[in-house]
Amino acid sequence: MPTVFTHEFNTTVYKGKVSFNTGLFIDGQFVDGSDGTTIDVLNPGMSRPDIVVIQHSHLNPSSLTWSILIVFILRSADGKVITSVSEGTQKDVDLAVDAAEKAFETTWGLNCPGSKRGRLLSKLVSLMEEHADELAALEALDSGKAFNATRSGDVPAAIASIRYFAGWADKISGRVIETAEEKFTYTRHEPIGVVGQIIPWNAPLVMFAWKIAPALATGNTVVLKPSELTPLTAIRVCHLAKEAGFPPGVLNVVTGYGNTVGNAISSHMRIHKVAFTGSSLVGRKVMEAAAKSNLKNVTLELGGKSPNIIFNDADLEQTVHWAMLGIFSNQGQSCIAGSRIFVQEGIYDEFLKRFTEKSRSIKVGDPFAPDTFQGPQISKTQYDRIMGYIESGKKEGARIHLGGERHGSEGYFIQPTIFLDTNPDMRIVKEEIFGPVGVVIKFRDEEDIVRQANDTVYGLAAAVFTKDVNRAITTAHKLKAGKVWVNCYGIGDPSVPFGGYKQSGIGREMGEYALINYTEVKAVYVNLGLNM
């Protein structure tokens, strides 16, 4: 029997109790993994754990084995154990695909009108709104994000995304193509079938919504793997989807590790499309597995090393605020992080002074404290990786202007860090760090900055700050990036596409563009008078 996670939040910003099953969600039921193993979910803000874990006793009638009732205190060098979730395997992915195929052929896909799909998605939205505080607290608990950020940002963004695609569900249509009077020709946009989706740990609830909403709206059934580090909100939303009335097998969530569940999804012969968000390294593996199996359609949203360009005439007060958000929000664990901050030489000194003051004022600490802006990094692995980049910057000759050290003595907290005196060949300038580490670089003119900004293997996002509209638009058009902000950073909308150039990915998520990823176009010719 899967673990039931029960937790009482008693914090300044949220008080409430949660209790839900943390099994795999397959065919409308929460079940143990085939091997009966579990994965511990850790709190990244705690490094000296002491938590009571209860495992219920249960007889598995198929294997005649018992899980025994045990009460014990778990301790870990890496973080406090929040709970455990069922661990999926290749066999569990097979079972999820079986359920998804059955649903697609009977209760979903072309057998379920778009209007009904839209109503179910809208019902899910209503339930998420009812449980918004709970979802925000769960997101903060296992990801380390500040509760204020998850409640004001992540949860509303996830809800808005699902609501947006609920509106599209009954508007998926082809068109009539005029050819000749003797022929009637038209196209249909049909669902692909069973689609696989793999989401990351840095924005688990938002990524869950971005993936399932367009897939379900267009009539596909889903087998999704959340990150093993942050699975709680995905599992909780499955409970809400079941309550909303989604037929069994339409949405399946298999928690597990990338080399097992992720690989099984990417290489599965009966999954005909896979969407992945994560690192470029793993994205290559997903694409390779998709190619070596059944040449499944692939959407990839990968890494970034985004330039944030600040011209002499920028509004400094506003620019400093946006630049701080661009690099330090979500602990810097963002694919769109504005980690390369280019400042024109005329305002460089003043910008650096103000930006330093703003960055120094960031409150780092407990995600449930009311004034926290920056929580812990997600894991010891990520913490070590970021600190490794900071050491690399020092060794290669860059100068730490701010931060560069651990914050506090517990948890995976890192001080907001700013490097100066860099050169383009340094790892901290070239590679995605995925942490609260930025570089501030001086530039001369527009030609100089476009060259520097585009000197990267990535092309996910960029920003331009200037009061000159012509300069803003001209520069934005020259940047090789899938999204460019002007006089702001990081804002989004469900109706606007998201994706990257170069090694930042393939395809687009969000907006009408996302529907392309989840439909096949069929052309139909009807003979009205052609005789042989």
Short mmCIF file of C-alpha atoms in Angstrom, two decimals:
data_model
loop_
_atom_site.label_atom_id
_atom_site.label_comp_id
_atom_site.label_asym_id
_atom_site.label_seq_id
_atom_site.Cartn_x
_atom_site.Cartn_y
_atom_site.Cartn_z
CA MET A 1 0.00 0.00 0.00
CA PRO A 2 1.52 3.37 -0.97
CA THR A 3 2.59 5.80 1.72
CA VAL A 4 0.05 8.36 2.92
CA PHE A 5 1.81 11.66 3.42
CA THR A 6 0.40 13.69 6.31
CA HIS A 7 1.90 17.00 7.27
CA GLU A 8 0.75 19.93 9.35
CA PHE A 9 2.02 23.36 8.35
CA ASN A 10 2.23 25.73 11.28
CA THR A 11 4.06 28.73 9.88
CA THR A 12 3.54 32.47 9.87
CA VAL A 13 2.50 32.51 6.22
CA TYR A 14 0.42 29.31 6.09
CA LYS A 15 -1.30 27.06 8.56
CA GLY A 16 -2.99 23.89 7.40
CA LYS A 17 -2.89 20.13 7.23
CA VAL A 18 -2.36 17.97 4.15
CA SER A 19 -2.88 14.24 3.79
CA PHE A 20 -2.73 12.30 0.55
CA ASN A 21 -1.52 9.08 -1.04
CA THR A 22 1.93 9.27 -2.68
CA GLY A 23 1.68 6.22 -4.93
CA LEU A 24 2.04 6.06 -8.69
CA PHE A 25 -1.10 7.34 -10.39
CA ILE A 26 -1.97 4.75 -13.03
CA ASP A 27 -5.37 4.09 -14.56
CA GLY A 28 -7.09 6.36 -12.07
CA GLN A 29 -5.64 4.64 -8.98
CA PHE A 30 -2.74 5.29 -6.62
CA VAL A 31 -0.59 2.17 -6.52
CA ASP A 32 2.78 0.86 -5.35
CA GLY A 33 5.57 0.51 -7.87
CA SER A 34 6.13 -2.95 -9.30
CA ASP A 35 9.24 -3.47 -7.18
CA GLY A 36 7.63 -2.13 -4.00
CA THR A 37 10.45 0.38 -3.48
CA THR A 38 10.17 4.05 -2.54
CA ILE A 39 12.08 7.31 -3.00
CA ASP A 40 12.67 9.72 -0.11
CA VAL A 41 11.68 13.33 -0.76
CA LEU A 42 14.02 15.69 1.08
CA ASN A 43 13.61 19.18 2.46
CA PRO A 44 16.48 21.22 0.96
CA GLY A 45 16.30 23.76 3.76
CA MET A 46 17.28 21.28 6.49
CA SER A 47 20.63 19.53 6.85
CA ARG A 48 20.17 17.94 10.26
CA PRO A 49 16.98 15.92 9.95
CA ASP A 50 14.88 14.21 12.50
CA ILE A 51 11.51 13.05 11.28
CA VAL A 52 9.29 10.16 12.21
CA VAL A 53 8.32 7.98 9.26
CA ILE A 54 5.55 5.40 9.48
CA GLN A 55 5.31 2.54 7.00
CA HIS A 56 1.98 0.72 7.08
CA SER A 57 1.80 -3.07 7.05
CA HIS A 58 0.10 -4.52 4.02
CA LEU A 59 -0.10 -7.92 2.34
CA ASN A 60 0.46 -7.89 -1.42
CA PRO A 61 -1.81 -10.71 -2.65
CA SER A 62 0.05 -11.16 -5.94
CA SER A 63 3.47 -11.71 -4.40
CA LEU A 64 2.40 -12.81 -0.87
CA THR A 65 4.87 -10.35 0.63
CA TRP A 66 4.32 -7.99 3.53
CA SER A 67 5.33 -4.40 4.07
CA ILE A 68 5.80 -4.18 7.83
CA LEU A 69 4.67 -1.41 10.16
CA ILE A 70 7.81 0.40 11.21
CA VAL A 71 8.20 3.61 13.18
CA PHE A 72 11.66 5.10 13.06
CA ILE A 73 13.64 8.31 12.80
CA LEU A 74 15.31 8.91 9.46
CA ARG A 75 18.50 10.91 9.29
CA SER A 76 20.35 11.97 6.21
CA ALA A 77 23.49 13.95 5.57
CA ASP A 78 21.80 15.66 2.65
CA GLY A 79 18.49 16.89 4.05
CA LYS A 80 15.45 16.18 6.13
CA VAL A 81 13.12 13.52 4.78
CA ILE A 82 9.66 14.95 4.14
CA THR A 83 8.04 11.71 3.02
CA SER A 84 8.54 8.86 0.57
CA VAL A 85 6.87 8.28 -2.79
CA SER A 86 6.49 5.07 -4.75
CA GLU A 87 9.33 4.32 -7.15
CA GLY A 88 8.29 3.48 -10.69
CA THR A 89 10.08 1.15 -13.11
CA GLN A 90 9.98 0.17 -16.78
CA LYS A 91 7.12 -2.21 -15.92
CA ASP A 92 5.12 0.61 -14.35
CA VAL A 93 5.60 2.74 -17.46
CA ASP A 94 4.27 -0.20 -19.49
CA LEU A 95 1.22 -0.39 -17.23
CA ALA A 96 0.67 3.36 -17.53
CA VAL A 97 0.90 3.14 -21.33
CA ASP A 98 -1.61 0.28 -21.32
CA ALA A 99 -4.03 2.43 -19.34
CA ALA A 100 -3.39 5.49 -21.50
CA GLU A 101 -3.96 3.53 -24.72
CA LYS A 102 -7.21 2.10 -23.42
CA ALA A 103 -8.46 5.55 -22.39
CA PHE A 104 -7.46 7.06 -25.73
CA GLU A 105 -9.41 4.41 -27.61
CA THR A 106 -12.52 4.53 -25.42
CA THR A 107 -13.11 7.60 -23.24
CA TRP A 108 -10.75 10.27 -24.55
CA GLY A 109 -9.20 11.28 -27.86
CA LEU A 110 -11.73 11.42 -30.68
CA ASN A 111 -14.27 9.67 -28.45
CA CYS A 112 -14.52 12.68 -26.13
CA PRO A 113 -15.78 15.99 -27.54
CA GLY A 114 -13.51 18.97 -27.05
CA SER A 115 -16.23 20.72 -25.09
CA LYS A 116 -16.17 17.93 -22.50
CA ARG A 117 -12.39 17.96 -22.31
CA GLY A 118 -12.56 21.71 -21.73
CA ARG A 119 -15.12 21.32 -18.94
CA LEU A 120 -12.98 18.76 -17.15
CA LEU A 121 -9.89 20.96 -17.39
CA SER A 122 -11.95 23.90 -16.10
CA LYS A 123 -13.15 21.78 -13.19
CA LEU A 124 -9.54 20.94 -12.38
CA VAL A 125 -8.77 24.67 -12.41
CA SER A 126 -11.57 25.32 -9.91
CA LEU A 127 -10.26 22.62 -7.58
CA MET A 128 -6.72 23.97 -7.82
CA GLU A 129 -8.02 27.41 -6.91
CA GLU A 130 -9.77 25.94 -3.87
CA HIS A 131 -6.50 24.29 -2.81
CA ALA A 132 -4.16 27.11 -3.89
CA ASP A 133 -2.63 27.70 -0.45
CA GLU A 134 -2.02 24.00 0.04
CA LEU A 135 -0.38 23.64 -3.37
CA ALA A 136 1.82 26.66 -2.69
CA ALA A 137 2.90 25.21 0.66
CA LEU A 138 3.73 21.83 -0.86
CA GLU A 139 5.73 23.53 -3.63
CA ALA A 140 7.69 25.52 -1.06
CA LEU A 141 8.27 22.49 1.13
CA ASP A 142 9.99 20.18 -1.34
CA SER A 143 11.48 22.73 -3.77
CA GLY A 144 12.79 25.30 -1.30
CA LYS A 145 11.06 28.22 -3.01
CA ALA A 146 9.72 30.98 -0.82
CA PHE A 147 6.03 30.42 -0.04
CA ASN A 148 5.30 34.02 -0.98
CA ALA A 149 6.70 33.29 -4.45
CA THR A 150 4.85 30.02 -4.95
CA ARG A 151 1.56 31.51 -3.76
CA SER A 152 1.78 34.70 -5.81
CA GLY A 153 3.64 33.27 -8.80
CA ASP A 154 3.80 29.54 -9.39
CA VAL A 155 0.29 28.50 -8.39
CA PRO A 156 -1.52 31.31 -10.27
CA ALA A 157 0.67 30.67 -13.32
CA ALA A 158 -0.14 26.95 -13.32
CA ILE A 159 -3.86 27.65 -12.94
CA ALA A 160 -3.81 30.26 -15.71
CA SER A 161 -2.07 27.84 -18.07
CA ILE A 162 -4.64 25.08 -17.59
CA ARG A 163 -7.51 27.57 -17.87
CA TYR A 164 -6.06 28.91 -21.13
CA PHE A 165 -5.86 25.48 -22.77
CA ALA A 166 -9.27 24.49 -21.42
CA GLY A 167 -10.54 27.26 -23.67
CA TRP A 168 -8.79 25.74 -26.67
CA ALA A 169 -10.19 22.23 -26.22
CA ASP A 170 -13.25 22.73 -28.45
CA LYS A 171 -11.45 24.93 -30.97
CA ILE A 172 -8.98 22.43 -32.42
CA SER A 173 -9.89 22.44 -36.09
CA GLY A 174 -8.52 22.02 -39.58
CA ARG A 175 -9.56 23.96 -42.66
CA VAL A 176 -10.99 23.51 -46.11
CA ILE A 177 -8.45 24.02 -48.88
CA GLU A 178 -9.68 25.25 -52.23
CA THR A 179 -8.19 23.12 -55.04
CA ALA A 180 -10.68 22.32 -57.84
CA GLU A 181 -14.45 21.98 -58.16
CA GLU A 182 -14.11 18.23 -58.69
CA LYS A 183 -12.39 17.77 -55.31
CA PHE A 184 -13.32 18.58 -51.74
CA THR A 185 -10.13 18.82 -49.69
CA TYR A 186 -9.72 19.57 -46.02
CA THR A 187 -7.43 18.97 -43.06
CA ARG A 188 -8.05 17.52 -39.61
CA HIS A 189 -5.89 18.16 -36.54
CA GLU A 190 -6.06 14.88 -34.66
CA PRO A 191 -4.53 13.93 -31.29
CA ILE A 192 -1.32 11.90 -31.47
CA GLY A 193 -2.35 9.31 -28.88
CA VAL A 194 -0.24 8.43 -25.83
CA VAL A 195 2.34 11.14 -25.11
CA GLY A 196 5.21 11.02 -22.63
CA GLN A 197 6.29 14.01 -20.60
CA ILE A 198 9.27 14.57 -18.31
CA ILE A 199 9.43 17.66 -16.12
CA PRO A 200 12.19 19.24 -13.98
CA TRP A 201 12.50 20.16 -10.31
CA ASN A 202 12.92 23.93 -10.55
CA ALA A 203 9.27 24.81 -11.29
CA PRO A 204 7.42 21.52 -10.76
CA LEU A 205 3.81 22.74 -10.62
CA VAL A 206 4.13 25.20 -13.49
CA MET A 207 5.91 22.64 -15.65
CA PHE A 208 3.26 20.05 -14.82
CA ALA A 209 0.56 22.45 -16.01
CA TRP A 210 2.51 23.50 -19.12
CA LYS A 211 2.85 19.87 -20.14
CA ILE A 212 -0.51 18.28 -19.37
CA ALA A 213 -2.79 21.18 -20.37
CA PRO A 214 -2.16 21.33 -24.14
CA ALA A 215 -1.79 17.55 -24.35
CA LEU A 216 -5.14 16.85 -22.69
CA ALA A 217 -6.91 19.73 -24.42
CA THR A 218 -6.01 18.31 -27.83
CA GLY A 219 -7.25 14.84 -26.86
CA ASN A 220 -4.04 13.01 -26.02
CA THR A 221 -3.53 10.80 -22.99
CA VAL A 222 -0.48 11.36 -20.80
CA VAL A 223 2.25 9.39 -19.05
CA LEU A 224 4.28 11.92 -17.06
CA LYS A 225 7.40 11.65 -14.90
CA PRO A 226 7.91 14.44 -12.34
CA SER A 227 11.34 14.99 -10.86
CA GLU A 228 12.05 12.57 -8.04
CA LEU A 229 13.22 15.61 -6.04
CA THR A 230 9.91 17.52 -6.24
CA PRO A 231 7.01 15.15 -6.95
CA LEU A 232 4.49 16.32 -4.36
CA THR A 233 2.43 18.89 -6.27
CA ALA A 234 2.15 16.63 -9.33
CA ILE A 235 0.81 13.82 -7.15
CA ARG A 236 -1.55 16.17 -5.32
CA VAL A 237 -2.98 17.52 -8.59
CA CYS A 238 -3.64 13.92 -9.68
CA HIS A 239 -5.94 13.63 -6.66
CA LEU A 240 -7.71 16.78 -7.83
CA ALA A 241 -7.93 15.48 -11.42
CA LYS A 242 -9.56 12.31 -10.14
CA GLU A 243 -12.01 14.41 -8.12
CA ALA A 244 -12.70 16.51 -11.22
CA GLY A 245 -13.88 13.39 -13.04
CA PHE A 246 -11.14 12.66 -15.58
CA PRO A 247 -11.63 9.11 -16.89
CA PRO A 248 -9.12 6.51 -15.65
CA GLY A 249 -5.98 6.31 -17.78
CA VAL A 250 -6.22 9.81 -19.26
CA LEU A 251 -3.58 11.19 -16.90
CA ASN A 252 -0.90 8.90 -15.48
CA VAL A 253 2.00 9.99 -13.29
CA VAL A 254 4.94 7.64 -12.65
CA THR A 255 7.47 8.89 -10.11
CA GLY A 256 10.97 7.51 -10.50
CA TYR A 257 14.51 8.19 -11.64
CA GLY A 258 15.55 9.48 -15.02
CA ASN A 259 17.65 6.46 -15.99
CA THR A 260 14.69 4.15 -15.41
CA VAL A 261 11.32 5.90 -15.80
CA GLY A 262 12.64 8.77 -17.94
CA ASN A 263 14.46 6.41 -20.26
CA ALA A 264 11.45 4.08 -20.43
CA ILE A 265 9.24 6.97 -21.54
CA SER A 266 11.75 8.30 -24.08
CA SER A 267 12.33 4.90 -25.69
CA HIS A 268 8.84 3.40 -25.39
CA MET A 269 7.57 2.01 -28.68
CA ARG A 270 3.92 2.84 -27.90
CA ILE A 271 4.53 6.43 -26.84
CA HIS A 272 4.48 8.53 -29.99
CA LYS A 273 5.53 11.91 -28.65
CA VAL A 274 7.78 13.00 -25.78
CA ALA A 275 8.14 16.46 -24.26
CA PHE A 276 11.07 17.16 -21.97
CA THR A 277 12.19 20.15 -19.93
CA GLY A 278 15.62 20.05 -18.33
CA SER A 279 19.32 20.27 -19.12
CA SER A 280 20.72 20.20 -22.63
CA LEU A 281 22.80 17.14 -21.70
CA VAL A 282 19.75 15.08 -20.74
CA GLY A 283 17.79 16.56 -23.63
CA ARG A 284 20.28 14.98 -26.02
CA LYS A 285 19.72 11.61 -24.35
CA VAL A 286 15.94 11.96 -24.66
CA MET A 287 16.27 12.84 -28.33
CA GLU A 288 18.64 9.92 -28.93
CA ALA A 289 16.28 7.47 -27.22
CA ALA A 290 13.34 8.82 -29.21
CA ALA A 291 15.28 8.42 -32.46
CA LYS A 292 16.53 4.91 -31.67
CA SER A 293 13.08 3.64 -30.71
CA ASN A 294 10.17 4.72 -32.90
CA LEU A 295 11.30 8.15 -34.11
CA LYS A 296 8.76 9.78 -31.83
CA ASN A 297 8.04 13.47 -32.09
CA VAL A 298 10.18 15.46 -29.61
CA THR A 299 9.73 18.81 -27.89
CA LEU A 300 12.70 19.99 -25.82
CA GLU A 301 12.94 23.03 -23.54
CA LEU A 302 16.55 23.11 -22.39
CA GLY A 303 19.18 25.34 -20.86
CA GLY A 304 20.10 28.97 -21.22
CA LYS A 305 22.76 31.57 -20.56
CA SER A 306 20.63 34.61 -21.12
CA PRO A 307 22.03 38.11 -21.76
CA ASN A 308 20.48 41.05 -19.94
CA ILE A 309 21.49 44.18 -21.86
CA ILE A 310 21.36 47.57 -20.13
CA PHE A 311 21.96 50.70 -22.20
CA ASN A 312 23.07 54.12 -20.94
CA ASP A 313 19.57 55.59 -21.14
CA ALA A 314 17.85 52.87 -19.11
CA ASP A 315 15.69 53.79 -16.13
CA LEU A 316 18.20 52.72 -13.48
CA GLU A 317 15.80 52.31 -10.59
CA GLN A 318 13.52 49.98 -12.54
CA THR A 319 16.39 48.23 -14.30
CA VAL A 320 18.15 47.31 -11.06
CA HIS A 321 14.95 45.76 -9.72
CA TRP A 322 14.32 43.70 -12.86
CA ALA A 323 17.98 42.65 -13.12
CA MET A 324 17.90 41.37 -9.54
CA LEU A 325 14.74 39.38 -10.25
CA GLY A 326 16.25 38.10 -13.50
CA ILE A 327 19.20 36.40 -11.87
CA PHE A 328 18.26 35.74 -8.24
CA SER A 329 14.60 34.71 -8.33
CA ASN A 330 14.02 31.01 -7.66
CA GLN A 331 17.53 30.83 -6.18
CA GLY A 332 18.88 31.37 -9.71
CA GLN A 333 17.55 27.93 -10.65
CA SER A 334 15.88 29.08 -13.82
CA CYS A 335 16.53 28.29 -17.46
CA ILE A 336 15.78 31.93 -18.34
CA ALA A 337 18.01 33.42 -15.63
CA GLY A 338 19.64 36.67 -16.79
CA SER A 339 23.04 35.49 -15.70
CA ARG A 340 25.10 37.59 -18.13
CA ILE A 341 24.40 41.22 -17.22
CA PHE A 342 25.83 43.56 -19.85
CA VAL A 343 25.96 47.23 -18.83
CA GLN A 344 26.96 50.07 -21.13
CA GLU A 345 30.06 51.90 -19.95
CA GLY A 346 28.34 55.27 -19.33
CA ILE A 347 26.24 53.93 -16.43
CA TYR A 348 28.30 50.91 -15.44
CA ASP A 349 29.59 52.30 -12.13
CA GLU A 350 26.25 53.66 -10.98
CA PHE A 351 24.40 50.51 -12.00
CA LEU A 352 26.91 48.32 -10.19
CA LYS A 353 26.57 50.40 -7.03
CA ARG A 354 22.77 50.18 -7.01
CA PHE A 355 22.66 46.56 -8.11
CA THR A 356 25.06 45.61 -5.35
CA GLU A 357 22.92 47.37 -2.74
CA LYS A 358 19.79 45.67 -4.06
CA SER A 359 21.41 42.23 -4.12
CA ARG A 360 22.86 42.66 -0.65
CA SER A 361 19.36 43.37 0.69
CA ILE A 362 17.99 39.99 -0.44
CA LYS A 363 16.66 37.95 2.47
CA VAL A 364 17.99 34.40 2.25
CA GLY A 365 16.44 31.83 4.54
CA ASP A 366 13.42 29.76 5.54
CA PRO A 367 10.97 29.50 2.62
CA PHE A 368 8.09 29.94 5.09
CA ALA A 369 9.41 33.16 6.64
CA PRO A 370 7.31 36.16 5.51
CA ASP A 371 10.26 38.21 4.25
CA THR A 372 12.27 35.46 2.52
CA PHE A 373 13.12 36.06 -1.13
CA GLN A 374 15.73 33.36 -1.70
CA GLY A 375 15.44 29.84 -0.30
CA PRO A 376 17.89 26.93 -0.47
CA GLN A 377 19.21 25.24 -3.60
CA ILE A 378 17.29 22.08 -4.41
CA SER A 379 19.85 19.46 -3.32
CA LYS A 380 23.39 18.81 -2.17
CA THR A 381 24.30 17.85 -5.73
CA GLN A 382 23.12 21.21 -7.02
CA TYR A 383 24.69 23.07 -4.12
CA ASP A 384 28.05 21.43 -4.79
CA ARG A 385 27.74 22.12 -8.51
CA ILE A 386 27.14 25.85 -7.95
CA MET A 387 29.97 26.14 -5.43
CA GLY A 388 32.18 24.37 -7.96
CA TYR A 389 31.40 27.08 -10.51
CA ILE A 390 32.19 29.78 -7.96
CA GLU A 391 35.59 28.16 -7.32
CA SER A 392 36.15 27.89 -11.06
CA GLY A 393 35.50 31.62 -11.46
CA LYS A 394 38.06 32.41 -8.79
CA LYS A 395 40.69 30.11 -10.30
CA GLU A 396 40.19 31.53 -13.79
CA GLY A 397 40.81 35.07 -12.55
CA ALA A 398 37.36 36.57 -12.12
CA ARG A 399 36.77 38.77 -9.09
CA ILE A 400 33.99 38.12 -6.61
CA HIS A 401 32.26 41.42 -5.98
CA LEU A 402 29.53 40.05 -3.73
CA GLY A 403 28.77 36.76 -2.02
CA GLY A 404 30.48 33.59 -3.16
CA GLU A 405 29.98 31.70 0.09
CA ARG A 406 27.53 29.42 1.83
CA HIS A 407 24.77 31.19 3.73
CA GLY A 408 24.28 29.89 7.27
CA SER A 409 25.23 26.48 8.61
CA GLU A 410 22.19 24.36 7.68
CA GLY A 411 20.53 23.63 4.38
CA TYR A 412 21.77 24.29 0.86
CA PHE A 413 21.79 28.09 1.00
CA ILE A 414 24.22 30.13 -1.13
CA GLN A 415 24.77 33.87 -0.90
CA PRO A 416 23.71 35.94 -3.93
CA THR A 417 26.94 36.16 -5.91
CA ILE A 418 28.25 38.71 -8.42
CA PHE A 419 31.45 38.29 -10.44
CA LEU A 420 33.38 41.09 -12.18
CA ASP A 421 36.49 41.20 -14.39
CA THR A 422 35.51 38.19 -16.46
CA ASN A 423 36.40 37.18 -20.00
CA PRO A 424 34.30 35.28 -22.55
CA ASP A 425 36.25 32.04 -22.16
CA MET A 426 35.53 31.59 -18.46
CA ARG A 427 33.16 28.78 -17.50
CA ILE A 428 31.05 31.15 -15.39
CA VAL A 429 30.43 33.22 -18.54
CA LYS A 430 29.89 30.34 -20.97
CA GLU A 431 28.09 27.62 -19.02
CA GLU A 432 24.69 27.47 -17.35
CA ILE A 433 25.27 27.55 -13.58
CA PHE A 434 21.64 27.27 -12.48
CA GLY A 435 22.22 29.10 -9.23
CA PRO A 436 22.39 32.61 -7.71
CA VAL A 437 25.54 33.57 -9.59
CA GLY A 438 25.73 36.37 -12.15
CA VAL A 439 28.45 38.17 -14.05
CA VAL A 440 28.39 41.92 -14.76
CA ILE A 441 30.16 42.88 -17.98
CA LYS A 442 30.86 46.33 -19.44
CA PHE A 443 30.18 47.02 -23.14
CA ARG A 444 30.68 49.93 -25.54
CA ASP A 445 28.00 50.14 -28.25
CA GLU A 446 25.17 48.27 -29.97
CA GLU A 447 27.39 46.40 -32.41
CA ASP A 448 29.67 45.30 -29.58
CA ILE A 449 26.83 44.08 -27.38
CA VAL A 450 24.95 42.12 -30.04
CA ARG A 451 28.15 40.20 -30.80
CA GLN A 452 28.77 39.43 -27.11
CA ALA A 453 25.15 38.56 -26.36
CA ASN A 454 24.93 36.07 -29.22
CA ASP A 455 28.29 34.49 -28.36
CA THR A 456 26.73 31.44 -26.68
CA VAL A 457 25.52 27.97 -27.62
CA TYR A 458 22.19 28.84 -25.98
CA GLY A 459 19.33 30.98 -27.18
CA LEU A 460 16.44 30.76 -24.75
CA ALA A 461 15.86 34.33 -23.57
CA ALA A 462 17.29 37.84 -23.45
CA ALA A 463 16.38 41.31 -22.22
CA VAL A 464 17.00 44.88 -23.35
CA PHE A 465 16.70 47.96 -21.12
CA THR A 466 16.52 51.33 -22.84
CA LYS A 467 14.15 54.30 -23.23
CA ASP A 468 14.83 54.37 -26.98
CA VAL A 469 12.08 52.32 -28.63
CA ASN A 470 13.96 52.05 -31.93
CA ARG A 471 17.06 50.76 -30.18
CA ALA A 472 15.01 48.33 -28.13
CA ILE A 473 13.26 46.80 -31.14
CA THR A 474 16.37 46.79 -33.33
CA THR A 475 18.43 45.06 -30.66
CA ALA A 476 15.67 42.59 -29.82
CA HIS A 477 15.42 41.55 -33.46
CA LYS A 478 19.17 40.93 -33.67
CA LEU A 479 19.33 38.68 -30.62
CA LYS A 480 19.28 34.94 -31.23
CA ALA A 481 16.76 34.05 -28.54
CA GLY A 482 13.29 32.60 -28.39
CA LYS A 483 12.02 35.28 -26.03
CA VAL A 484 13.18 38.87 -25.56
CA TRP A 485 11.92 41.20 -22.85
CA VAL A 486 12.13 44.97 -23.19
CA ASN A 487 12.37 46.98 -19.95
CA CYS A 488 11.32 43.98 -17.84
CA TYR A 489 12.46 40.44 -17.11
CA GLY A 490 10.85 37.05 -16.63
CA ILE A 491 7.20 37.95 -17.16
CA GLY A 492 5.03 35.55 -19.14
CA ASP A 493 1.52 34.79 -20.30
CA PRO A 494 -0.16 31.49 -21.25
CA SER A 495 -1.01 32.85 -24.68
CA VAL A 496 2.63 33.61 -25.59
CA PRO A 497 4.95 30.87 -26.92
CA PHE A 498 8.04 29.81 -25.01
CA GLY A 499 11.09 28.03 -26.37
CA GLY A 500 14.62 28.57 -27.57
CA TYR A 501 17.06 28.88 -30.43
CA LYS A 502 20.20 26.76 -30.85
CA GLN A 503 20.91 24.35 -27.98
CA SER A 504 18.09 25.77 -25.86
CA GLY A 505 15.58 23.42 -27.38
CA ILE A 506 13.21 22.32 -30.13
CA GLY A 507 9.63 23.47 -30.55
CA ARG A 508 7.48 25.86 -28.54
CA GLU A 509 5.35 25.50 -25.46
CA MET A 510 2.41 27.70 -24.47
CA GLY A 511 0.09 29.70 -26.66
CA GLU A 512 -1.51 28.43 -29.83
CA TYR A 513 1.94 27.28 -30.94
CA ALA A 514 1.90 24.52 -28.31
CA LEU A 515 -1.09 22.86 -29.98
CA ILE A 516 1.13 21.99 -32.94
CA ASN A 517 3.20 19.75 -30.67
CA TYR A 518 0.25 17.56 -29.76
CA THR A 519 -1.65 17.09 -33.01
CA GLU A 520 -1.14 15.28 -36.30
CA VAL A 521 -2.40 16.97 -39.46
CA LYS A 522 -4.38 14.72 -41.78
CA ALA A 523 -5.27 15.80 -45.32
CA VAL A 524 -8.49 14.35 -46.77
CA TYR A 525 -9.42 14.35 -50.48
CA VAL A 526 -13.03 13.70 -51.48
CA ASN A 527 -13.74 13.01 -55.12
CA LEU A 528 -16.76 15.05 -56.25
CA GLY A 529 -16.57 14.40 -59.97
CA LEU A 530 -13.26 13.04 -61.17
CA ASN A 531 -13.96 10.04 -63.40
CA MET A 532 -11.38 7.64 -64.75
#
